[in-house]
């Protein structure tokens, strides 16, 4: 199945990300439905024309007629949904997700899923510091990465469908990685980064520091405003990879601390030049 | 001496910051002179009308006629300058600086300085990622902090002159701290922050990471592009205070790591909520 506009797309979980998917896909004329917890989210999405139909119930007709199902749920809620409700899915349907960790989800879902439904995992690396369908916007996909993480259980057709979905959504970079490569990368670039921000924000509670704050400190702690339920779950779901990245960071930080202790200016300057050179790679192209 | 426009101001070291001082002060009609290493900097500043006169030599007339002297030099260069050339300063002159660390500079300079010249230290918390008088702009002072760090050797007159200078330059917040309070604050908000950024940038050299980088990682490493000569000197000049902040950070980071290891979701969520609450204080007002 390659995506065409006669197909029905179901979004399970109509929050910021699910709503943004709906918004982006509706422009192409797809039939979009949604299943979500809150009636107010359905009402908003219907009023704004983001979806054609929706329900807060497990509506068998809506679920059973969807060719492509996008799960925009917390990892454990996604797994529970499949365990309890996969019988409602249409035979031949392709399902995908938005989960920020992959190994702990992909193999589990593929193991328990019916043979006539295929799960192809994907991670849209996009978000905002606000939540809810009311804040959805497909602008968050511009300049962002969409990573498909196939396993040897996936067909080329499903992989291509998912890659095409990423492009339709408007992501600037649509690529594939193995679940293992994905989790290592995300452990470093995203999870370690959040660990650092929340540590910096909580390691010194001295009063009045905010009076003297400049942009550097603000930049490093912007993501210290964090959804504690989601991120603690994602950390645990990628525990081994994240612990490895945390160790790499601690080792290097201690190296710097020891150089400072020894007033090793040559060593510190070498590390700073390494940092400066490497940072240039990460500039926005 | 409270600053008035009939006074002569000398800037020693006409780089980004010295040039930005000249630019801001010239608007009020002060007579501004400069002593700096490169003739090209003097030429540029004369051409742009930032200064009235300047020299790459230790011009006794220029130095001896200045009522207020601003040293915008690397810390060790500033100390050497005073040691070798303070005889050239006008009797009754007030001198100030821009150094990013205070205890290691203020007491040393005040100790060795002639009795008829007064040093009142200040830290303009402003900068750019580019250098040189050609990149100078007084826009960098808007929204920024100017911190005067008096000691018991300072007169009210000199302190008030320096506070007034900060306001004339266009800083949004002009305050005083003791050298000790200043160095603790800067150790946390600025130096620790730079230590973290360069560590994150150098702790994992895996290839192709930049392909998947999002804004969070870019935000945390923007300052990983760093002037290695200046920052290594500033780190060493604030060694004890910075080591203390680094220890606070490592302790908290290890606390988070241990919670992850133990899958202590409750503990991690508590730390994340603390982080979220505390970050709200640091939003731009």
Coordinates of C-alpha atoms in Angstrom, one line a residue:
Chain A
X1 CA 0.0 0.0 0.0
X2 CA 1.4 3.3 -1.1
X3 CA -0.5 6.2 0.3
X4 CA -3.2 7.5 -2.0
X5 CA -6.0 10.0 -1.2
X6 CA -8.8 7.4 -1.4
X7 CA -7.4 5.7 1.7
X8 CA -8.8 6.2 5.1
X9 CA -6.4 7.4 7.8
X10 CA -7.1 6.9 11.5
X11 CA -5.2 8.9 14.2
X12 CA -5.3 7.4 17.7
X13 CA -4.5 10.0 20.2
X14 CA -5.4 13.5 19.1
X15 CA -2.9 15.7 21.0
X16 CA -0.3 18.1 19.7
X17 CA 1.3 15.6 17.4
X18 CA -1.8 13.7 16.3
X19 CA -3.5 17.0 15.6
X20 CA -0.6 18.3 13.6
X21 CA -0.6 15.1 11.5
X22 CA -4.4 15.6 10.9
X23 CA -3.8 19.2 9.9
X24 CA -1.0 18.3 7.4
X25 CA -2.8 15.3 5.9
X26 CA -6.2 17.0 5.5
X27 CA -4.8 19.3 2.9
X28 CA -4.3 16.4 0.5
X29 CA -8.0 15.4 0.8
X30 CA -7.6 12.2 2.8
X31 CA -10.5 10.9 4.9
X32 CA -9.2 11.4 8.4
X33 CA -10.7 9.9 11.6
X34 CA -9.6 10.1 15.2
X35 CA -10.1 8.2 18.4
X36 CA -9.1 10.1 21.5
X37 CA -9.9 10.4 25.2
X38 CA -11.5 13.9 25.3
X39 CA -14.7 14.8 23.5
X40 CA -13.4 18.4 23.5
X41 CA -10.5 17.4 21.3
X42 CA -12.8 15.7 18.8
X43 CA -15.2 18.7 18.8
X44 CA -12.3 21.1 18.2
X45 CA -10.9 19.0 15.4
X46 CA -14.3 18.6 13.7
X47 CA -14.9 22.4 14.0
X48 CA -11.5 23.2 12.5
X49 CA -12.0 20.7 9.7
X50 CA -9.0 18.6 10.8
X51 CA -10.9 15.4 10.8
X52 CA -14.0 13.9 9.1
X53 CA -15.2 11.9 12.1
X54 CA -14.1 11.0 15.5
X55 CA -15.0 9.2 18.7
X56 CA -14.0 8.9 22.3
X57 CA -15.1 5.2 22.2
X58 CA -13.5 2.2 20.5
X59 CA -15.7 2.7 17.5
X60 CA -15.5 -0.6 15.5
X61 CA -16.6 1.0 12.2
X62 CA -14.0 3.8 12.4
X63 CA -11.2 1.5 13.4
X64 CA -12.2 -1.3 11.0
X65 CA -12.3 0.9 8.0
X66 CA -8.9 2.6 8.3
X67 CA -6.2 1.6 5.8
X68 CA -3.4 3.4 7.8
X69 CA -3.5 3.9 11.5
X70 CA -1.2 6.4 13.3
X71 CA -0.8 5.9 17.0
X72 CA 0.2 9.1 18.7
X73 CA 0.1 7.8 22.3
X74 CA 2.5 7.3 25.2
X75 CA 4.6 4.1 24.7
X76 CA 2.9 2.0 27.3
X77 CA -0.6 3.1 26.3
X78 CA 0.2 2.2 22.7
X79 CA 1.3 -1.3 23.7
X80 CA -1.8 -1.8 25.9
X81 CA -4.1 -0.6 23.0
X82 CA -2.6 -3.2 20.6
X83 CA -2.8 -5.9 23.2
X84 CA -6.5 -5.2 23.9
X85 CA -7.9 -3.9 20.7
X86 CA -6.0 -5.2 17.7
X87 CA -8.9 -7.4 16.7
X88 CA -10.7 -4.3 15.6
X89 CA -8.0 -3.4 13.0
X90 CA -8.8 -3.9 9.3
X91 CA -7.1 -6.9 7.6
X92 CA -4.2 -5.5 5.5
X93 CA -3.9 -2.3 7.5
X94 CA -0.6 -0.7 8.1
X95 CA 0.0 0.9 11.5
X96 CA 2.7 3.3 12.5
X97 CA 3.6 5.4 15.6
X98 CA 5.3 8.5 16.8
X99 CA 7.2 7.0 19.8
X100 CA 10.5 8.7 20.7
X101 CA 12.2 5.4 21.5
X102 CA 12.2 2.4 19.3
X103 CA 13.8 -0.9 20.4
X104 CA 11.6 -1.4 23.4
X105 CA 8.4 -0.7 21.3
X106 CA 9.1 -2.0 17.8
X107 CA 9.9 -5.6 18.6
X108 CA 7.2 -5.9 21.3
X109 CA 4.4 -4.7 18.9
X110 CA 5.7 -6.7 16.0
X111 CA 5.7 -9.8 18.2
X112 CA 2.2 -9.5 19.5
X113 CA 0.5 -8.1 16.3
X114 CA -1.8 -10.1 14.0
X115 CA -0.1 -11.5 10.9
X116 CA -2.4 -9.6 8.5
X117 CA -1.6 -6.2 9.9
X118 CA 1.9 -4.6 9.6
X119 CA 3.6 -2.3 12.0
X120 CA 6.2 0.0 10.6
X121 CA 7.7 2.3 13.3
X122 CA 8.6 6.0 12.8
X123 CA 9.8 8.8 14.9
X124 CA 8.8 12.3 13.9
X125 CA 11.4 14.5 15.6
X126 CA 9.2 17.5 16.1
X127 CA 7.3 19.1 19.0
X128 CA 6.5 22.2 20.9
X129 CA 6.6 23.1 24.6
X130 CA 2.8 23.2 24.6
X131 CA 0.4 20.3 24.2
X132 CA -3.1 19.5 23.0
X133 CA -4.8 19.5 19.6
X134 CA -5.6 23.2 20.0
X135 CA -1.9 23.9 19.7
X136 CA -1.3 21.7 16.7
X137 CA 0.4 23.1 13.6
X138 CA 2.2 21.4 10.7
X139 CA 4.8 24.1 10.8
X140 CA 6.7 22.0 13.4
X141 CA 7.5 19.5 10.6
X142 CA 9.4 22.1 8.5
X143 CA 13.2 21.7 8.9
X144 CA 12.6 18.6 11.1
X145 CA 13.6 14.9 10.8
X146 CA 11.3 12.0 10.2
X147 CA 13.0 8.7 10.9
X148 CA 11.5 5.3 9.9
X149 CA 13.0 2.4 11.8
X150 CA 12.2 -0.9 9.9
X151 CA 13.1 -4.4 11.1
X152 CA 13.5 -7.6 9.0
X153 CA 9.8 -8.3 9.6
X154 CA 8.8 -5.2 7.5
X155 CA 7.9 -5.3 3.8
X156 CA 9.3 -2.8 1.3
X157 CA 5.7 -1.7 0.7
X158 CA 5.1 -0.7 4.3
X159 CA 8.5 0.9 4.6
X160 CA 7.8 3.0 1.4
X161 CA 4.4 3.9 2.7
X162 CA 5.9 5.2 5.9
X163 CA 8.6 7.2 4.0
X164 CA 5.9 8.7 1.8
X165 CA 3.9 9.6 4.9
X166 CA 6.9 11.5 6.3
X167 CA 7.2 13.5 3.0
X168 CA 3.4 14.2 2.9
X169 CA 3.6 15.5 6.4
X170 CA 6.1 18.1 5.3
X171 CA 9.3 16.8 7.1
X172 CA 12.5 18.2 5.6
X173 CA 14.5 15.0 6.1
X174 CA 13.0 11.6 5.8
X175 CA 15.4 8.8 6.5
X176 CA 15.7 5.2 7.8
X177 CA 17.7 3.9 10.8
X178 CA 17.7 0.6 12.5
X179 CA 15.9 0.7 15.9
X180 CA 19.4 0.3 17.5
X181 CA 21.0 3.2 15.6
X182 CA 17.9 5.3 16.3
X183 CA 18.0 4.7 20.1
X184 CA 21.7 5.4 20.4
X185 CA 21.3 8.6 18.4
X186 CA 18.3 9.8 20.3
X187 CA 20.0 8.8 23.6
X188 CA 22.8 11.3 22.8
X189 CA 21.1 14.1 20.9
X190 CA 17.8 14.3 22.7
X191 CA 17.7 12.4 26.0
X192 CA 21.2 13.2 27.3
X193 CA 20.5 16.8 26.3
X194 CA 17.3 16.8 28.5
X195 CA 19.2 15.2 31.4
X196 CA 21.8 17.9 31.3
X197 CA 19.2 20.7 31.2
X198 CA 17.2 19.4 34.1
X199 CA 20.4 18.8 36.1
X200 CA 21.7 22.3 35.5
X201 CA 18.3 23.7 36.4
X202 CA 18.1 21.8 39.7
X203 CA 21.8 21.6 40.9
X204 CA 21.9 25.0 42.5
X205 CA 18.9 26.5 44.2
X206 CA 20.6 29.8 45.3
X207 CA 18.1 32.6 45.3
X208 CA 18.1 35.6 42.9
X209 CA 20.3 33.9 40.3
X210 CA 17.6 34.7 37.7
X211 CA 18.4 38.4 38.1
X212 CA 21.7 37.9 36.4
X213 CA 20.8 35.3 33.8
X214 CA 21.9 35.8 30.3
X215 CA 20.9 34.1 27.0
X216 CA 23.5 31.3 27.3
X217 CA 21.9 30.0 30.5
X218 CA 18.4 30.4 29.1
X219 CA 19.4 28.5 25.9
X220 CA 20.8 25.6 28.0
X221 CA 17.7 25.3 30.1
X222 CA 14.9 26.0 27.7
X223 CA 14.1 22.3 27.6
X224 CA 14.3 22.1 31.4
X225 CA 10.6 22.8 31.3
X226 CA 9.7 19.2 30.7
X227 CA 6.7 16.8 30.6
X228 CA 7.7 14.6 33.5
X229 CA 5.3 11.8 32.7
X230 CA 6.4 11.4 29.1
X231 CA 10.1 11.9 29.6
X232 CA 10.5 9.6 32.6
X233 CA 8.8 6.9 30.6
X234 CA 11.0 7.5 27.5
X235 CA 14.2 7.5 29.7
X236 CA 13.3 4.2 31.2
X237 CA 12.3 2.8 27.8
X238 CA 15.8 3.6 26.5
X239 CA 17.7 3.0 29.8
X240 CA 20.8 1.1 28.6
X241 CA 21.5 3.5 25.7
X242 CA 20.9 6.6 27.8
X243 CA 23.1 5.4 30.7
X244 CA 25.9 4.8 28.1
X245 CA 25.6 8.4 26.9
X246 CA 25.4 9.7 30.4
X247 CA 28.7 7.8 31.2
X248 CA 30.4 9.3 28.1
X249 CA 29.3 12.8 29.3
X250 CA 30.4 12.2 32.9
X251 CA 33.8 10.9 31.8
X252 CA 34.5 13.9 29.6
X253 CA 33.2 16.4 32.2
X254 CA 35.5 14.9 34.8
X255 CA 38.4 15.2 32.3
X256 CA 37.7 18.9 32.0
X257 CA 37.4 19.2 35.8
X258 CA 40.7 17.5 36.3
X259 CA 42.4 19.8 33.8
X260 CA 41.0 22.8 35.6
X261 CA 42.1 21.4 38.9
X262 CA 45.6 21.0 37.5
X263 CA 45.4 24.4 35.7
X264 CA 46.2 22.5 32.5
X265 CA 45.6 25.4 30.1
X266 CA 47.0 23.6 27.1
X267 CA 44.6 20.6 27.7
X268 CA 41.6 22.8 28.2
X269 CA 42.3 24.9 25.1
X270 CA 42.7 21.7 23.1
X271 CA 39.3 20.5 24.3
X272 CA 37.7 24.0 23.5
X273 CA 39.2 24.0 20.0
X274 CA 37.8 20.4 19.4
X275 CA 34.4 21.7 20.7
X276 CA 34.5 24.8 18.4
X277 CA 35.4 22.7 15.3
X278 CA 32.8 20.0 16.0
X279 CA 30.1 22.6 16.7
X280 CA 30.5 24.0 13.2
X281 CA 29.2 20.7 11.8
X282 CA 26.0 21.2 13.6
X283 CA 25.1 24.6 12.3
X284 CA 21.8 24.8 10.4
X285 CA 22.5 24.2 6.8
Chain B
X1 CA 33.9 62.3 40.0
X2 CA 30.5 61.7 38.5
X3 CA 30.6 61.3 34.8
X4 CA 30.1 64.5 32.8
X5 CA 30.7 65.2 29.2
X6 CA 33.6 67.5 29.7
X7 CA 35.6 64.5 30.9
X8 CA 38.0 62.5 28.8
X9 CA 37.5 58.8 28.6
X10 CA 40.3 56.4 27.5
X11 CA 39.6 52.9 26.4
X12 CA 42.5 50.5 26.5
X13 CA 41.9 47.5 24.2
X14 CA 39.7 48.4 21.3
X15 CA 38.0 45.1 20.5
X16 CA 34.4 44.1 20.4
X17 CA 33.6 45.3 23.9
X18 CA 35.9 48.3 24.0
X19 CA 34.6 49.4 20.6
X20 CA 31.0 49.0 21.8
X21 CA 31.8 51.2 24.8
X22 CA 33.2 53.8 22.5
X23 CA 30.2 53.6 20.2
X24 CA 27.7 54.0 23.1
X25 CA 29.6 56.8 24.9
X26 CA 30.4 58.9 21.8
X27 CA 26.7 59.7 21.4
X28 CA 26.8 61.7 24.6
X29 CA 29.6 63.9 23.3
X30 CA 32.5 62.6 25.5
X31 CA 36.1 63.0 24.3
X32 CA 37.0 59.4 23.7
X33 CA 40.5 58.1 23.1
X34 CA 41.9 54.6 22.6
X35 CA 45.1 52.7 23.0
X36 CA 45.2 49.3 21.3
X37 CA 47.5 46.9 19.6
X38 CA 46.4 47.2 16.0
X39 CA 46.6 50.3 13.9
X40 CA 43.8 49.0 11.8
X41 CA 41.5 49.1 14.8
X42 CA 42.4 52.7 15.5
X43 CA 41.9 53.6 11.8
X44 CA 38.5 52.0 11.8
X45 CA 37.4 53.7 15.0
X46 CA 38.5 57.1 13.8
X47 CA 36.9 56.6 10.4
X48 CA 33.6 55.6 12.0
X49 CA 33.7 58.4 14.5
X50 CA 33.9 56.1 17.6
X51 CA 37.0 57.9 19.0
X52 CA 38.6 61.3 18.8
X53 CA 42.2 60.1 19.0
X54 CA 44.1 56.8 19.4
X55 CA 47.4 55.2 19.3
X56 CA 49.1 51.8 19.3
X57 CA 51.9 53.3 21.5
X58 CA 51.8 54.1 25.2
X59 CA 51.1 57.8 24.4
X60 CA 51.8 59.7 27.6
X61 CA 49.6 62.6 26.6
X62 CA 46.6 60.5 25.8
X63 CA 46.9 58.4 29.0
X64 CA 47.8 61.3 31.2
X65 CA 44.8 63.4 30.3
X66 CA 42.1 60.7 30.8
X67 CA 39.7 61.2 33.7
X68 CA 38.2 57.7 33.3
X69 CA 40.1 54.8 31.9
X70 CA 38.3 51.6 30.8
X71 CA 40.5 48.5 30.5
X72 CA 39.0 46.0 28.0
X73 CA 41.8 43.5 28.1
X74 CA 42.4 39.9 28.9
X75 CA 42.9 39.6 32.7
X76 CA 46.6 38.9 32.8
X77 CA 47.3 41.7 30.2
X78 CA 45.3 44.1 32.3
X79 CA 47.4 43.3 35.4
X80 CA 50.7 43.6 33.5
X81 CA 49.6 46.9 32.0
X82 CA 49.0 48.3 35.5
X83 CA 52.3 46.9 36.8
X84 CA 54.3 48.5 34.0
X85 CA 52.4 51.6 33.1
X86 CA 50.4 53.0 36.0
X87 CA 52.9 55.9 36.3
X88 CA 51.3 57.3 33.1
X89 CA 47.8 57.6 34.6
X90 CA 46.5 61.1 35.6
X91 CA 46.3 61.8 39.3
X92 CA 42.7 61.5 40.5
X93 CA 41.7 59.2 37.6
X94 CA 39.2 56.5 38.0
X95 CA 39.9 53.2 36.2
X96 CA 37.5 50.4 35.6
X97 CA 37.5 47.1 33.6
X98 CA 35.3 44.5 31.9
X99 CA 36.8 41.3 33.3
X100 CA 34.5 38.4 33.6
X101 CA 36.0 37.2 37.0
X102 CA 36.5 39.5 39.9
X103 CA 38.2 38.3 43.1
X104 CA 41.5 37.3 41.4
X105 CA 41.7 40.8 39.6
X106 CA 40.1 43.3 41.9
X107 CA 42.2 42.8 45.0
X108 CA 45.5 42.4 43.0
X109 CA 44.9 45.7 41.1
X110 CA 43.8 47.6 44.2
X111 CA 46.9 46.3 46.0
X112 CA 49.4 47.5 43.4
X113 CA 47.7 50.7 42.3
X114 CA 49.0 54.2 43.2
X115 CA 47.1 55.8 46.0
X116 CA 45.9 58.8 43.9
X117 CA 44.1 56.6 41.3
X118 CA 41.1 54.5 42.1
X119 CA 40.1 51.1 40.6
X120 CA 36.4 50.3 40.6
X121 CA 35.7 46.9 39.0
X122 CA 32.7 46.1 36.8
X123 CA 31.5 43.2 34.7
X124 CA 29.4 44.1 31.6
X125 CA 27.6 40.8 30.9
X126 CA 27.4 41.2 27.2
X127 CA 29.1 39.8 24.2
X128 CA 28.8 38.3 20.8
X129 CA 30.2 35.2 19.1
X130 CA 32.4 37.5 16.9
X131 CA 35.2 39.7 17.9
X132 CA 37.0 43.0 16.9
X133 CA 36.0 46.6 16.9
X134 CA 34.5 46.1 13.4
X135 CA 31.8 44.0 15.0
X136 CA 31.1 46.4 17.9
X137 CA 27.6 47.5 18.6
X138 CA 25.9 49.0 21.6
X139 CA 22.8 46.9 21.0
X140 CA 24.6 44.1 23.0
X141 CA 24.0 46.2 26.2
X142 CA 20.2 46.2 25.8
X143 CA 18.5 43.7 28.1
X144 CA 21.9 42.9 29.7
X145 CA 23.4 43.1 33.2
X146 CA 26.2 45.5 34.3
X147 CA 27.6 44.5 37.6
X148 CA 29.8 46.7 39.7
X149 CA 31.9 44.9 42.3
X150 CA 33.2 47.4 44.9
X151 CA 35.4 46.5 47.9
X152 CA 35.9 48.4 51.1
X153 CA 38.8 50.3 49.4
X154 CA 36.3 52.0 47.1
X155 CA 34.8 55.5 47.6
X156 CA 31.1 56.2 47.1
X157 CA 32.1 58.6 44.4
X158 CA 33.9 56.0 42.3
X159 CA 31.1 53.4 42.8
X160 CA 28.5 56.0 41.7
X161 CA 30.6 56.9 38.7
X162 CA 30.8 53.3 37.6
X163 CA 27.1 52.7 38.2
X164 CA 26.4 55.8 36.1
X165 CA 28.7 54.5 33.4
X166 CA 26.7 51.3 33.2
X167 CA 23.5 53.3 32.7
X168 CA 25.1 55.6 30.1
X169 CA 26.2 52.5 28.2
X170 CA 22.6 51.4 27.9
X171 CA 22.6 48.4 30.2
X172 CA 19.1 47.4 31.3
X173 CA 20.1 46.2 34.8
X174 CA 22.9 48.0 36.7
X175 CA 23.6 46.5 40.1
X176 CA 26.4 45.8 42.6
X177 CA 27.7 42.6 44.0
X178 CA 30.7 41.8 46.2
X179 CA 33.5 40.2 44.2
X180 CA 32.8 36.9 46.0
X181 CA 29.1 36.9 45.2
X182 CA 29.9 37.9 41.6
X183 CA 32.3 35.0 41.1
X184 CA 29.9 32.4 42.6
X185 CA 27.1 33.7 40.4
X186 CA 29.2 33.7 37.2
X187 CA 30.7 30.3 38.1
X188 CA 27.2 28.9 38.0
X189 CA 25.4 30.9 35.3
X190 CA 28.2 31.4 32.8
X191 CA 31.2 29.2 33.4
X192 CA 29.5 26.0 34.4
X193 CA 27.2 26.5 31.4
X194 CA 30.2 26.8 29.1
X195 CA 31.8 23.7 30.7
X196 CA 28.6 21.7 30.0
X197 CA 28.3 22.9 26.4
X198 CA 31.9 22.0 25.5
X199 CA 31.6 18.6 27.2
X200 CA 28.4 17.8 25.4
X201 CA 30.0 18.8 22.1
X202 CA 33.1 16.6 22.6
X203 CA 31.9 13.5 24.6
X204 CA 30.6 11.6 21.6
X205 CA 32.4 11.8 18.2
X206 CA 30.2 9.4 16.4
X207 CA 29.8 10.4 12.8
X208 CA 26.7 11.8 11.1
X209 CA 25.0 12.8 14.3
X210 CA 24.5 16.3 12.9
X211 CA 22.1 14.9 10.3
X212 CA 19.6 14.3 13.1
X213 CA 20.2 17.3 15.2
X214 CA 17.2 19.3 16.4
X215 CA 16.9 22.7 18.0
X216 CA 17.4 21.4 21.5
X217 CA 20.9 20.1 20.9
X218 CA 21.8 23.2 18.9
X219 CA 20.6 25.4 21.8
X220 CA 22.7 23.5 24.3
X221 CA 25.8 23.7 22.2
X222 CA 25.6 27.2 20.7
X223 CA 28.2 28.4 23.2
X224 CA 30.4 25.4 22.5
X225 CA 32.0 27.6 19.9
X226 CA 34.3 29.2 22.3
X227 CA 37.4 31.5 22.5
X228 CA 39.8 29.0 24.0
X229 CA 42.4 31.5 25.1
X230 CA 40.0 33.8 26.9
X231 CA 37.8 31.1 28.5
X232 CA 40.7 28.9 29.7
X233 CA 42.2 32.0 31.4
X234 CA 38.8 32.9 33.0
X235 CA 38.2 29.3 34.2
X236 CA 41.6 29.2 36.0
X237 CA 41.0 32.7 37.4
X238 CA 37.8 31.5 39.1
X239 CA 39.0 27.9 39.7
X240 CA 37.7 27.3 43.2
X241 CA 34.3 28.7 42.6
X242 CA 33.9 26.9 39.3
X243 CA 35.1 23.6 40.7
X244 CA 32.4 24.0 43.4
X245 CA 29.7 24.5 40.8
X246 CA 31.0 21.6 38.7
X247 CA 30.7 19.4 41.8
X248 CA 27.2 20.5 42.4
X249 CA 26.3 19.6 38.8
X250 CA 28.1 16.2 38.9
X251 CA 26.3 15.3 42.2
X252 CA 22.9 16.1 40.8
X253 CA 23.7 14.4 37.4
X254 CA 24.7 11.2 39.2
X255 CA 21.5 11.4 41.3
X256 CA 19.5 11.4 38.1
X257 CA 21.7 8.6 36.7
X258 CA 21.1 6.5 39.8
X259 CA 17.4 7.0 39.6
X260 CA 17.3 5.9 36.0
X261 CA 19.4 2.9 36.8
X262 CA 16.9 2.0 39.5
X263 CA 14.0 2.9 37.2
X264 CA 12.8 5.2 40.0
X265 CA 10.1 7.0 38.0
X266 CA 8.7 8.8 41.0
X267 CA 12.1 10.3 41.8
X268 CA 12.8 11.3 38.2
X269 CA 9.4 12.9 37.9
X270 CA 9.9 14.9 41.1
X271 CA 13.2 16.2 39.8
X272 CA 11.6 17.1 36.4
X273 CA 8.8 19.0 38.1
X274 CA 11.4 20.8 40.3
X275 CA 13.2 21.7 37.0
X276 CA 10.0 22.9 35.3
X277 CA 9.0 25.1 38.2
X278 CA 12.5 26.6 38.6
X279 CA 12.9 27.3 34.9
X280 CA 9.8 29.5 35.0
X281 CA 11.7 31.9 37.2
X282 CA 14.3 32.3 34.5
X283 CA 12.0 33.3 31.6
X284 CA 12.7 36.7 30.1
X285 CA 10.6 39.3 31.9

